Tab-separated table of C-alpha atoms in Angstrom:
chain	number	residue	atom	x	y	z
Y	43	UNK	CA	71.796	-47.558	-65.938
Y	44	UNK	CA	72.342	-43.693	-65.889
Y	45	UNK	CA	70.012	-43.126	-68.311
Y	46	UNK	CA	67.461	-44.513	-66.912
Y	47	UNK	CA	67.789	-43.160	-63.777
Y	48	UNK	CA	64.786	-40.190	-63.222
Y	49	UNK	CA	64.135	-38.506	-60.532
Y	50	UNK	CA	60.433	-40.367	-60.349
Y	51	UNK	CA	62.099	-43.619	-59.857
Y	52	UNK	CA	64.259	-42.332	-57.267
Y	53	UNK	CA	61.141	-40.943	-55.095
Y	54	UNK	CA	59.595	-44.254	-55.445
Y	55	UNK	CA	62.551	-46.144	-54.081
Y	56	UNK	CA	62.888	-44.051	-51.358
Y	57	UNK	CA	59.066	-44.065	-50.589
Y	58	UNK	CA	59.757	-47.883	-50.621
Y	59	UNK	CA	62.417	-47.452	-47.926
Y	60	UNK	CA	59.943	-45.175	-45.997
Y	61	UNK	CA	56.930	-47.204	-45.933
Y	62	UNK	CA	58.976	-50.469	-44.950
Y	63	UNK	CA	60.310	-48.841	-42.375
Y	64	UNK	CA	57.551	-46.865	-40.453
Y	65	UNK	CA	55.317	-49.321	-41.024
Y	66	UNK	CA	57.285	-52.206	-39.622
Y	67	UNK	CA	59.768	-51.307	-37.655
Y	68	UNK	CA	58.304	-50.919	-34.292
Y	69	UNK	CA	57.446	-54.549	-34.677
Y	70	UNK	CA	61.545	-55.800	-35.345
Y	71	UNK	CA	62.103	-53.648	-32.154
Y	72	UNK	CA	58.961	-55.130	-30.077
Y	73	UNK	CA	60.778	-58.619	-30.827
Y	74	UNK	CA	64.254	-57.505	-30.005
Y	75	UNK	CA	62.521	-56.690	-26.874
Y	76	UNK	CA	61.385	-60.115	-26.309
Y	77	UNK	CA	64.734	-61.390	-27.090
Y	78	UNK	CA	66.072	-59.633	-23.972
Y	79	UNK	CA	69.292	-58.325	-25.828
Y	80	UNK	CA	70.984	-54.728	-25.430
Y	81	UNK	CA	71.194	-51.790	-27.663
Y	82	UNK	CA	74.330	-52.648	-29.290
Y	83	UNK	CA	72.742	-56.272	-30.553
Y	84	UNK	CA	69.434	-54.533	-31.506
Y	85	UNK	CA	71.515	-52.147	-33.706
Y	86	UNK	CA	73.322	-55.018	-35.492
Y	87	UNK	CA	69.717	-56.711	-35.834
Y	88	UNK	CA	68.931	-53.335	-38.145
Y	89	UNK	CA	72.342	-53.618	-39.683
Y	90	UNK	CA	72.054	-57.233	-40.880
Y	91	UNK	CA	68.443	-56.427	-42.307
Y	92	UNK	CA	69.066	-53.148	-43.969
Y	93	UNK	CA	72.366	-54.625	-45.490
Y	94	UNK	CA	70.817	-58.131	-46.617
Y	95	UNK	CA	67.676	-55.930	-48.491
Y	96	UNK	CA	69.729	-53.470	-49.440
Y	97	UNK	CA	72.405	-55.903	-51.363
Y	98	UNK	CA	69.317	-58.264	-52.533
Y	99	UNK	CA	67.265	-54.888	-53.720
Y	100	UNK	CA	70.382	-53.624	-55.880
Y	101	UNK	CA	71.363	-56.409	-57.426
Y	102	UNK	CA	68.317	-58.569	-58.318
Y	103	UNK	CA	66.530	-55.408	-59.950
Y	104	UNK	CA	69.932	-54.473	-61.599
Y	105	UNK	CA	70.678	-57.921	-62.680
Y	106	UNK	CA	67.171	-58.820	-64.117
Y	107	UNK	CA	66.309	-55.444	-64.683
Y	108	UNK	CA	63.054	-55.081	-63.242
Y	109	UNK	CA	62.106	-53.700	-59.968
Y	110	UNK	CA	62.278	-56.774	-57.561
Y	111	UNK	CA	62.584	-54.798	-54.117
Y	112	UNK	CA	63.432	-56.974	-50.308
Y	113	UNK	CA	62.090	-56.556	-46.910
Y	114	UNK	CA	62.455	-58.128	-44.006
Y	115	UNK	CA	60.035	-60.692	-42.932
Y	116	UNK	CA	57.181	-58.836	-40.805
Y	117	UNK	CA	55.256	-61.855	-39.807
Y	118	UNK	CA	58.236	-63.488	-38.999
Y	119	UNK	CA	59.015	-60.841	-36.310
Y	120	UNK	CA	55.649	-60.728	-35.474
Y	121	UNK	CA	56.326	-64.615	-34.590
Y	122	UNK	CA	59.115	-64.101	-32.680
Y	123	UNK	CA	57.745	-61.575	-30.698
Y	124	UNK	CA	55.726	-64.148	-28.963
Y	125	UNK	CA	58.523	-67.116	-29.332
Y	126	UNK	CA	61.118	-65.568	-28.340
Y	127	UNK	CA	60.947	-64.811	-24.583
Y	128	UNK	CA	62.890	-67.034	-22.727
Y	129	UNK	CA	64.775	-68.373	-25.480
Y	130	UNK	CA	68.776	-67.310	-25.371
Y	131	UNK	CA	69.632	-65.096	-28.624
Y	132	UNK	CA	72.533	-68.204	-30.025
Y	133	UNK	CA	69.643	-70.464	-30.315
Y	134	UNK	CA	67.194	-67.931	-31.561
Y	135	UNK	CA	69.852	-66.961	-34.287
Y	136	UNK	CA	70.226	-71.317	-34.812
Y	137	UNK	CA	66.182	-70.847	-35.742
Y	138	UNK	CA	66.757	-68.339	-38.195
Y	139	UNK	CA	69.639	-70.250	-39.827
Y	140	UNK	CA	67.358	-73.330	-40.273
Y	141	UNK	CA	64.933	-71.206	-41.764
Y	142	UNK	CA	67.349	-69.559	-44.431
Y	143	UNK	CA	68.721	-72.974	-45.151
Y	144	UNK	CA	64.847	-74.335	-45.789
Y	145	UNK	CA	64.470	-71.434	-48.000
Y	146	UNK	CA	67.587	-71.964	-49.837
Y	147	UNK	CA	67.089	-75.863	-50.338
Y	148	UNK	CA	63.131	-74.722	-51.492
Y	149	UNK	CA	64.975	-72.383	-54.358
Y	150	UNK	CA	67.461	-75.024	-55.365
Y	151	UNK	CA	64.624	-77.773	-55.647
Y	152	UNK	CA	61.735	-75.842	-56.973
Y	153	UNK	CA	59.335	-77.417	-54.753
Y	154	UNK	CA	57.324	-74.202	-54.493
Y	155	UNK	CA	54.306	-75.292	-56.178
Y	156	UNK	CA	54.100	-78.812	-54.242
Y	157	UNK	CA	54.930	-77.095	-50.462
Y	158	UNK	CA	51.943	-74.906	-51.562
Y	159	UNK	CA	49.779	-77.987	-52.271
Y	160	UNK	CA	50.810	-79.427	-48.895
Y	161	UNK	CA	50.325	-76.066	-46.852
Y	162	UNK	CA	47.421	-74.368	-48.638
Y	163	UNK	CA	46.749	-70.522	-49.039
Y	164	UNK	CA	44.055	-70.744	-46.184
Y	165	UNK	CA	46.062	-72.474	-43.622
Y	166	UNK	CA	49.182	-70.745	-43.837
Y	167	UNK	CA	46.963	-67.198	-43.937
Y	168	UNK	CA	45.311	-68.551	-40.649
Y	169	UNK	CA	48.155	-69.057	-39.111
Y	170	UNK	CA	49.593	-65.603	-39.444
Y	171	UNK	CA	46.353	-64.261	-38.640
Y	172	UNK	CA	46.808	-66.211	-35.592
Y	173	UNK	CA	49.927	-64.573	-34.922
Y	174	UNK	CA	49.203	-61.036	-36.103
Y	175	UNK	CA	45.850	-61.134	-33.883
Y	176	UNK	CA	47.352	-60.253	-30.473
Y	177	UNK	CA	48.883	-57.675	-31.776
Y	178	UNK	CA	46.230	-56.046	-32.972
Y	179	UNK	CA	44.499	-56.415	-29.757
Y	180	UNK	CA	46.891	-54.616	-28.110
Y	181	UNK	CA	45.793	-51.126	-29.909
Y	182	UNK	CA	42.364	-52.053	-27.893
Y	183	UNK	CA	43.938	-53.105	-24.534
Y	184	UNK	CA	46.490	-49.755	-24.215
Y	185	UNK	CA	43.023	-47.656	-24.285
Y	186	UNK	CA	42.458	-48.943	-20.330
Y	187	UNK	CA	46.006	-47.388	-19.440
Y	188	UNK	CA	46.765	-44.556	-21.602
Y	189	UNK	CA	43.078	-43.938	-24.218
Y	190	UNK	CA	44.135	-40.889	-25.643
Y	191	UNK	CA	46.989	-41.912	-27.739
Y	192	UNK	CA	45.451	-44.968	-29.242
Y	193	UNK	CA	42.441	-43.293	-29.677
Y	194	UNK	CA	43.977	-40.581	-31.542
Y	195	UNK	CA	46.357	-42.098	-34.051
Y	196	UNK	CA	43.360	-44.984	-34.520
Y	197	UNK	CA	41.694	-41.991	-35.714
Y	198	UNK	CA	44.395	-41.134	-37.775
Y	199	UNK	CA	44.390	-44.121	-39.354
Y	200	UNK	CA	40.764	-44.614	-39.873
Y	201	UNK	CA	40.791	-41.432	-41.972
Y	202	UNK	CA	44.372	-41.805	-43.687
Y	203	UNK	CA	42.842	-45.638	-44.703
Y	204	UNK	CA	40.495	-43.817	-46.491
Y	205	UNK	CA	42.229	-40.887	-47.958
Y	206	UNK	CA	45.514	-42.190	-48.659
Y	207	UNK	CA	46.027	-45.597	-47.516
Y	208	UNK	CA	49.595	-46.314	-48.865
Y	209	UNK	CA	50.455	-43.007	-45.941
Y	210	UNK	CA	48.450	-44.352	-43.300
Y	211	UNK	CA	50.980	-46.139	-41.446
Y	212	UNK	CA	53.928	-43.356	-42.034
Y	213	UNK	CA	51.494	-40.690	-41.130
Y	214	UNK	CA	50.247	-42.917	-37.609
Y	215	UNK	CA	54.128	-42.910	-36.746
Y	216	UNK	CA	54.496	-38.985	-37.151
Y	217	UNK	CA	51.305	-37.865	-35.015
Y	218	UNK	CA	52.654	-40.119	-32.574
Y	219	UNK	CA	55.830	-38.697	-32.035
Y	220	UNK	CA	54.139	-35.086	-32.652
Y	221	UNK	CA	52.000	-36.658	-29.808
Y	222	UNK	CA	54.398	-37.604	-27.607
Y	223	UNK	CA	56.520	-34.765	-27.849
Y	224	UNK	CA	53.699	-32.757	-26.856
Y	225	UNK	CA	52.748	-34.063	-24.412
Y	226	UNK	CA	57.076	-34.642	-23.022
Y	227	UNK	CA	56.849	-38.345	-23.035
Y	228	UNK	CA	59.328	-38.387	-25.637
Y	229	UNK	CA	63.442	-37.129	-25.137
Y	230	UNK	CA	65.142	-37.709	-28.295
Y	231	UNK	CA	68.437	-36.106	-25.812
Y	232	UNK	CA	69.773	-39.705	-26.203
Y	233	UNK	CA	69.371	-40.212	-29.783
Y	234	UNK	CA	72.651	-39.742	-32.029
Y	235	UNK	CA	73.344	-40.392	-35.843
Y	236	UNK	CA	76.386	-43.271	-35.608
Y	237	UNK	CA	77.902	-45.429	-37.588
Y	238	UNK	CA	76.720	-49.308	-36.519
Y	239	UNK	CA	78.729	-51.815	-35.662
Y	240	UNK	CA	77.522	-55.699	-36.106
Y	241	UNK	CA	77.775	-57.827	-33.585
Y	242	UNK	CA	78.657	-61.766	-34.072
Y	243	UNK	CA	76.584	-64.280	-32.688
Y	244	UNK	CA	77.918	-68.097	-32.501
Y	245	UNK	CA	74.512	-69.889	-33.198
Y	246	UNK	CA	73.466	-72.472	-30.852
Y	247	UNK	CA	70.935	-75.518	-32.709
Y	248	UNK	CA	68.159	-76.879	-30.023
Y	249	UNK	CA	65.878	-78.931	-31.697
Y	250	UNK	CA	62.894	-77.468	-29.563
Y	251	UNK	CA	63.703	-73.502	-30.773
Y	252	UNK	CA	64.303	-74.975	-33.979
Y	253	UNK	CA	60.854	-77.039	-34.504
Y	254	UNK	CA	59.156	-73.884	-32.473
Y	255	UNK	CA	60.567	-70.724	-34.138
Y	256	UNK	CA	62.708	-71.904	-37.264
Y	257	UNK	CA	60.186	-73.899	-39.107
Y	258	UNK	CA	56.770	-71.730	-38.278
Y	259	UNK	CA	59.498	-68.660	-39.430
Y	260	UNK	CA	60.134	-70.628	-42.757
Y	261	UNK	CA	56.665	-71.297	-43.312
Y	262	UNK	CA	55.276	-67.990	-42.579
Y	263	UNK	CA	57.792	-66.139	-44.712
Y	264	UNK	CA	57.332	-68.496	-48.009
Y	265	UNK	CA	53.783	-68.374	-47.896
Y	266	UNK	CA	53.193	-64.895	-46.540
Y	267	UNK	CA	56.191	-62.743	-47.935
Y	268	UNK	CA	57.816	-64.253	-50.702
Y	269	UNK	CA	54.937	-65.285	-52.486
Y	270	UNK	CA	52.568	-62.468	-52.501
Y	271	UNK	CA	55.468	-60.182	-53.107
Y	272	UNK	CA	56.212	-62.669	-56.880
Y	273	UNK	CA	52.422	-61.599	-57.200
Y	274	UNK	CA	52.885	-58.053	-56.449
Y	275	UNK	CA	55.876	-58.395	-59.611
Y	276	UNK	CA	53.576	-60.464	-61.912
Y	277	UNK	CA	50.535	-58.303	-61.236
Y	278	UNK	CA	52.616	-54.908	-62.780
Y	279	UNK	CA	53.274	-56.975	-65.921
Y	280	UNK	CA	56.854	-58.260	-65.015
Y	281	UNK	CA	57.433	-62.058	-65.108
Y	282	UNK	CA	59.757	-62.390	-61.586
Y	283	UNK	CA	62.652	-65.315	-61.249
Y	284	UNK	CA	61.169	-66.773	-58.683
Y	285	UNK	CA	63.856	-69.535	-57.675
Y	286	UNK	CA	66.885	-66.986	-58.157
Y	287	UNK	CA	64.827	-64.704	-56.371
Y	288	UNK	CA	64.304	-67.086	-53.284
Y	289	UNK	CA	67.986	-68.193	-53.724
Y	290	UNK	CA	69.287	-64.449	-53.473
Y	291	UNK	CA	66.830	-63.810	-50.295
Y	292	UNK	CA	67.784	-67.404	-48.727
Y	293	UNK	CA	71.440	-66.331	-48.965
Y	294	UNK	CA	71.185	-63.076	-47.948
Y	295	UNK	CA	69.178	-64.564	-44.607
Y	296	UNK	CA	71.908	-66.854	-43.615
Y	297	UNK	CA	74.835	-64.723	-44.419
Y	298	UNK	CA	72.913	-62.233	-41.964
Y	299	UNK	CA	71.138	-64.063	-39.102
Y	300	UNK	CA	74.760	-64.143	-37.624
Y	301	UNK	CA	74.278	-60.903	-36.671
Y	302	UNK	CA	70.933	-60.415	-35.783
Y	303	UNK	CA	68.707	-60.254	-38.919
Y	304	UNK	CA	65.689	-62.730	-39.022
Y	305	UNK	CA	65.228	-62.766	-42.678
Y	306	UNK	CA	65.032	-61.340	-45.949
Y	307	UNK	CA	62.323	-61.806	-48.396
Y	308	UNK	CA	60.260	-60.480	-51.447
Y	309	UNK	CA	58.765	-57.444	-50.652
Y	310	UNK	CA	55.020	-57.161	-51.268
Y	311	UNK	CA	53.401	-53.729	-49.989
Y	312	UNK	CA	56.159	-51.450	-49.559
Y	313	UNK	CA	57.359	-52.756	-53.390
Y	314	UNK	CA	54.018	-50.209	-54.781
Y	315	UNK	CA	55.177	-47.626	-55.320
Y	316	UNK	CA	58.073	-48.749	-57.274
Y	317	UNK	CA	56.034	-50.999	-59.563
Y	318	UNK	CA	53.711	-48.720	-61.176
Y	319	UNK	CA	53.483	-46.025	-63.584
Y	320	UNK	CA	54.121	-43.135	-60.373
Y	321	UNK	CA	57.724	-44.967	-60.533
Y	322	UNK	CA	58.127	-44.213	-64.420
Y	323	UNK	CA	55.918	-44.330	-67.587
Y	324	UNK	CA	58.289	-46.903	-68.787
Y	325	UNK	CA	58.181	-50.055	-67.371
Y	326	UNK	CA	61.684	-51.091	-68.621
Y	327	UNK	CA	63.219	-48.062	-66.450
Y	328	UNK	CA	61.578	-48.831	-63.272
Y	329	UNK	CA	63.999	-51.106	-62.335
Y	330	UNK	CA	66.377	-48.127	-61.039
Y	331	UNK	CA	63.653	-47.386	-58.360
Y	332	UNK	CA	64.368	-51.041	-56.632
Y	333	UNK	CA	68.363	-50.015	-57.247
Y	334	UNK	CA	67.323	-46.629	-55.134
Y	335	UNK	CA	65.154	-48.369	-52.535
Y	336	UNK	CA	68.432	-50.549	-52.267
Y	337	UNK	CA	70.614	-47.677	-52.040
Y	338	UNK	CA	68.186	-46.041	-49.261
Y	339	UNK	CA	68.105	-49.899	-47.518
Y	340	UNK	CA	72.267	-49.994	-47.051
Y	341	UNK	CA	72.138	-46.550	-45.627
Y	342	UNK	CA	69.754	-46.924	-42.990
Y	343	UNK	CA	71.481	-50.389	-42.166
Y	344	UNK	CA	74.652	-48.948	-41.623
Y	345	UNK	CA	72.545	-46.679	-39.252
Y	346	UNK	CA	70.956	-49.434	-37.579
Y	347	UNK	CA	72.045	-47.898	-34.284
Y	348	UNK	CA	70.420	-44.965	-34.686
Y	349	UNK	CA	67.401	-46.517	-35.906
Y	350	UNK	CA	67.396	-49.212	-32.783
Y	351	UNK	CA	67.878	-45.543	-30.548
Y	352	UNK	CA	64.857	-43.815	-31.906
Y	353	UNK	CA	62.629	-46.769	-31.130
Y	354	UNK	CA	64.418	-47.194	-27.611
Y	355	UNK	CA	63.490	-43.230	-27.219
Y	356	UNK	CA	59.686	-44.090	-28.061
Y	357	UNK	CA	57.161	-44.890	-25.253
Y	358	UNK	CA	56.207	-48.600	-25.307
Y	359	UNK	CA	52.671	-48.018	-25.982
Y	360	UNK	CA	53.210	-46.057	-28.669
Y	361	UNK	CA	54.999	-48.363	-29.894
Y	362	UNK	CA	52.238	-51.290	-29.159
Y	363	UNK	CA	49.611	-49.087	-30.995
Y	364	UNK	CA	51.851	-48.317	-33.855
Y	365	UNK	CA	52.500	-52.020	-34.519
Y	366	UNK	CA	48.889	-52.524	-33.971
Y	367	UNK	CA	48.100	-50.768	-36.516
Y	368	UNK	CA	50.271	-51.406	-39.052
Y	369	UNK	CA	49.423	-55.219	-39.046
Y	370	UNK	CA	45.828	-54.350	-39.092
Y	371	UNK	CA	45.186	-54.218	-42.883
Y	372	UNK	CA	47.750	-57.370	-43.032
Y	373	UNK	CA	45.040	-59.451	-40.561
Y	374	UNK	CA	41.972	-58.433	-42.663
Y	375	UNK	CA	43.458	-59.866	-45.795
Y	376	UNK	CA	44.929	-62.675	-44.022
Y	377	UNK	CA	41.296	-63.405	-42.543
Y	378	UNK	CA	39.837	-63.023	-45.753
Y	379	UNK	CA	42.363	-65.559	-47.357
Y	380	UNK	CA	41.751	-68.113	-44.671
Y	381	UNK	CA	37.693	-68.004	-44.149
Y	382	UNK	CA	36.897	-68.000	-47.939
Y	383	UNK	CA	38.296	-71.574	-47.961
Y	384	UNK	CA	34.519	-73.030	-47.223
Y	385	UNK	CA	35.384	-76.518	-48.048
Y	386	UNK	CA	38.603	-76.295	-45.407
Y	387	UNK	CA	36.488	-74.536	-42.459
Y	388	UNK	CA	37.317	-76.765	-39.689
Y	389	UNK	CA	40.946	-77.113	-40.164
Y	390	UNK	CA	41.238	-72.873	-40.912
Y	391	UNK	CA	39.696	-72.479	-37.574
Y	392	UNK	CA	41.733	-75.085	-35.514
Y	393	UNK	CA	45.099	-73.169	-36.881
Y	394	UNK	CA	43.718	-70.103	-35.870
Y	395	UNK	CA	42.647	-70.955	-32.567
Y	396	UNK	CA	45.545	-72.804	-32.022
Y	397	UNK	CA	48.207	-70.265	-33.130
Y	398	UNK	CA	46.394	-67.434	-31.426
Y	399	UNK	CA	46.037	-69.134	-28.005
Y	400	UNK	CA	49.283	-68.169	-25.581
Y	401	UNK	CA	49.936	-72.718	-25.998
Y	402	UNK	CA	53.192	-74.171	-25.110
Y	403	UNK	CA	53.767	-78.001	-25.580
Y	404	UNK	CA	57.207	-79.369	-24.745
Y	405	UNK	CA	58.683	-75.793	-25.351
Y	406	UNK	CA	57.144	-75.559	-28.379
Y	407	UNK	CA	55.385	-72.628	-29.125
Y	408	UNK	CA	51.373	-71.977	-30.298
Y	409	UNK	CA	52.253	-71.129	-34.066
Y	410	UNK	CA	53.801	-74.857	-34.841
Y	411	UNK	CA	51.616	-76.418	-32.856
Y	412	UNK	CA	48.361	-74.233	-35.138
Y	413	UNK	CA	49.991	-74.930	-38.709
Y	414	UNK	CA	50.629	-78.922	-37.687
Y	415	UNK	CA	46.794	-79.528	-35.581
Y	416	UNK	CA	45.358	-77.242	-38.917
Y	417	UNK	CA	47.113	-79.786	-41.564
Y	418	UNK	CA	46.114	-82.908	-39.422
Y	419	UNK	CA	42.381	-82.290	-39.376
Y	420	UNK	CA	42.892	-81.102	-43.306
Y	421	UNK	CA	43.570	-84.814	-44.018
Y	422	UNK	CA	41.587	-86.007	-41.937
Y	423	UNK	CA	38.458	-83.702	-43.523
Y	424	UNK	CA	39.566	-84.867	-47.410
Y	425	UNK	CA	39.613	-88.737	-46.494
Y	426	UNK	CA	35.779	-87.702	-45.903
């Protein structure tokens, strides 16, 4: 593996790191938030994800030596932002065990290809643009409080979208904390570099958090994460093992949600830069950029502290707008996905509606109740 270390491949697995994380973390913190849980649980939340990519990272692309790179699952935390309030953290942590356990029994079956046929691309893309569209909102609705710092990193983003889109999102974060500490809304006084310790949660099963937030979380982060991230793989000319892959991910999850962490799953965006020729000329030596993108993922989990403080330290709008933002380009595609299904128009629109609406039904939340309304008028539109 030394030898084909370079120092290309290392850039683009830390680049990996870097994108995943200011592009997405304000999101994990917005739905630690709505979890209602302290510092120290919010800093074994980063711990469990950092470690469970970080371990899944290293040793798929070392094992099948190509690079095969983890995140966590953002539209899964954009989920739970809205599903979690009022629910206590044991049962939220049940939810994501019954979500790694789905995943796991998906890998062991090899059902992909026939949950796909019974949750098509458009429906499960209208759901999470059902999910992802309040939060994009939000950029909009922060303008009536505070305009000038949405405005200004929307105009950041604007023109980083079109100069260099893959820094848009890392570039937002830093003119808003260049922002912020101008203008002394931001004391990093409280901020210090510490080892984290992860904290144990006994997980609590309730069928209604489970049906609410552990299903739509499964669903969301097969169809979403995992399998645009094997296309991300395929599309650089690697063939991906997809049911080790979903195995590794699916362990990794429940060995983690213990702790905190939500899930773990294929990476799709912040995989780039390690999958194309800026990693290495060679495509058999790129796998050592998802080994240093795994090295860069355990180090920032055992800092998950530190990571949970510098969120804590940032103003909540920022951190609204920042999230904003960074799902923005995620709901566009997502949009796209779901309203080019012409023949499916009714049903695409009924999830959306459905999942974006603030709906509860029997403490159920709006995203199951959008993915199951969305599949009952499919049928009912094909025995047409």
């Amino acid at each position: 593996m030394l030898d084909d270390l370079h120092p290309s491949t290392l850039a683009a697995g830390f680049a990996a790191v870097l994108i995943g994380y200011a592009s997405s973390a304000a999101i994990i913190f917005q739905a630690a938030q709505a979890a209602a849980i302290d510092q120290a649980q919010i800093g074994s939340w980063m711990w469990a994800l950092g470690i469970g990519m970080g371990v899944t990272s290293l040793g798929l692309s070392w094992r099948y030596r190509m690079p095969l790179l983890t995140a966590w699952s953002t539209p899964g935390a954009a989920l739970l932002v809205t599903q979690l309030p009022g629910v206590p953290f044991d049962q939220a942590v049940g939810a994501f065990l019954l979500s790694s356990l789905l995943m796991l029994a998906v890998a062991a079956s090899g059902l992909v290809e026939r949950i796909m046929a019974v949750v098509p691309a458009s429906i499960a893309s209208a759901m999470l643009a059902g999910i992802l569209l309040p939060f994009v909102l939000e950029v909009f609705t922060t303008v009536q409080t505070d305009p000038w710092l949405p405005l200004a990193l929307l105009g950041v983003w604007m023109l980083c979208r079109r100069l260099a889109p893959r820094l848009a999102i890392v570039t937002v974060l830093a003119a808003g904390v260049a922002l912020c500490l101008g203008r002394g809304d931001l004391s990093l006084a409280g901020v210090a570099v510490s080892l984290t310790r992860p904290a144990w949660v006994t997980p609590a099963f309730d069928p209604v958090v489970c049906l609410g937030i552990g299903i739509p979380l499964f669903a969301v982060t097969l169809t979403t994460q995992n399998l645009p991230g094997f296309a991300m793989v395929r599309s650089a000319g690697f063939t991906p093992p997809v049911a080790p892959s979903l195995g590794a991910t699916g362990l990794a999850s429940l060995l983690m949600a213990p702790f905190g962490g939500h899930g773990v799953n294929m990476a799709a965006i912040s995989a780039a830069p390690c999958l194309g020729e800026e990693a290495h000329r060679e495509p058999g030596r790129r796998y050592t950029a998802g080994i240093a993108a795994g090295m860069g993922y355990l180090l920032l989990g055992a800092l998950g502290a530190t990571v949970a403080s510098l969120f804590d330290a940032l103003p909540s709008a920022m951190i609204a707008v920042v999230a904003g933002l960074a799902l923005m380009a995620t709901l566009g595609g997502a949009l796209r996905t779901a309203f080019s299904d012409g023949d499916n128009l009714d049903a695409v629109l009924v999830t959306f509606a459905i999942t974006a609406s603030p709906l509860t039904l029997a403490g159920i939340g709006s995203a199951f109740w959008g993915l199951v309304a969305g599949l009952i008028v499919l049928r009912l539109q094909r025995r047409r």
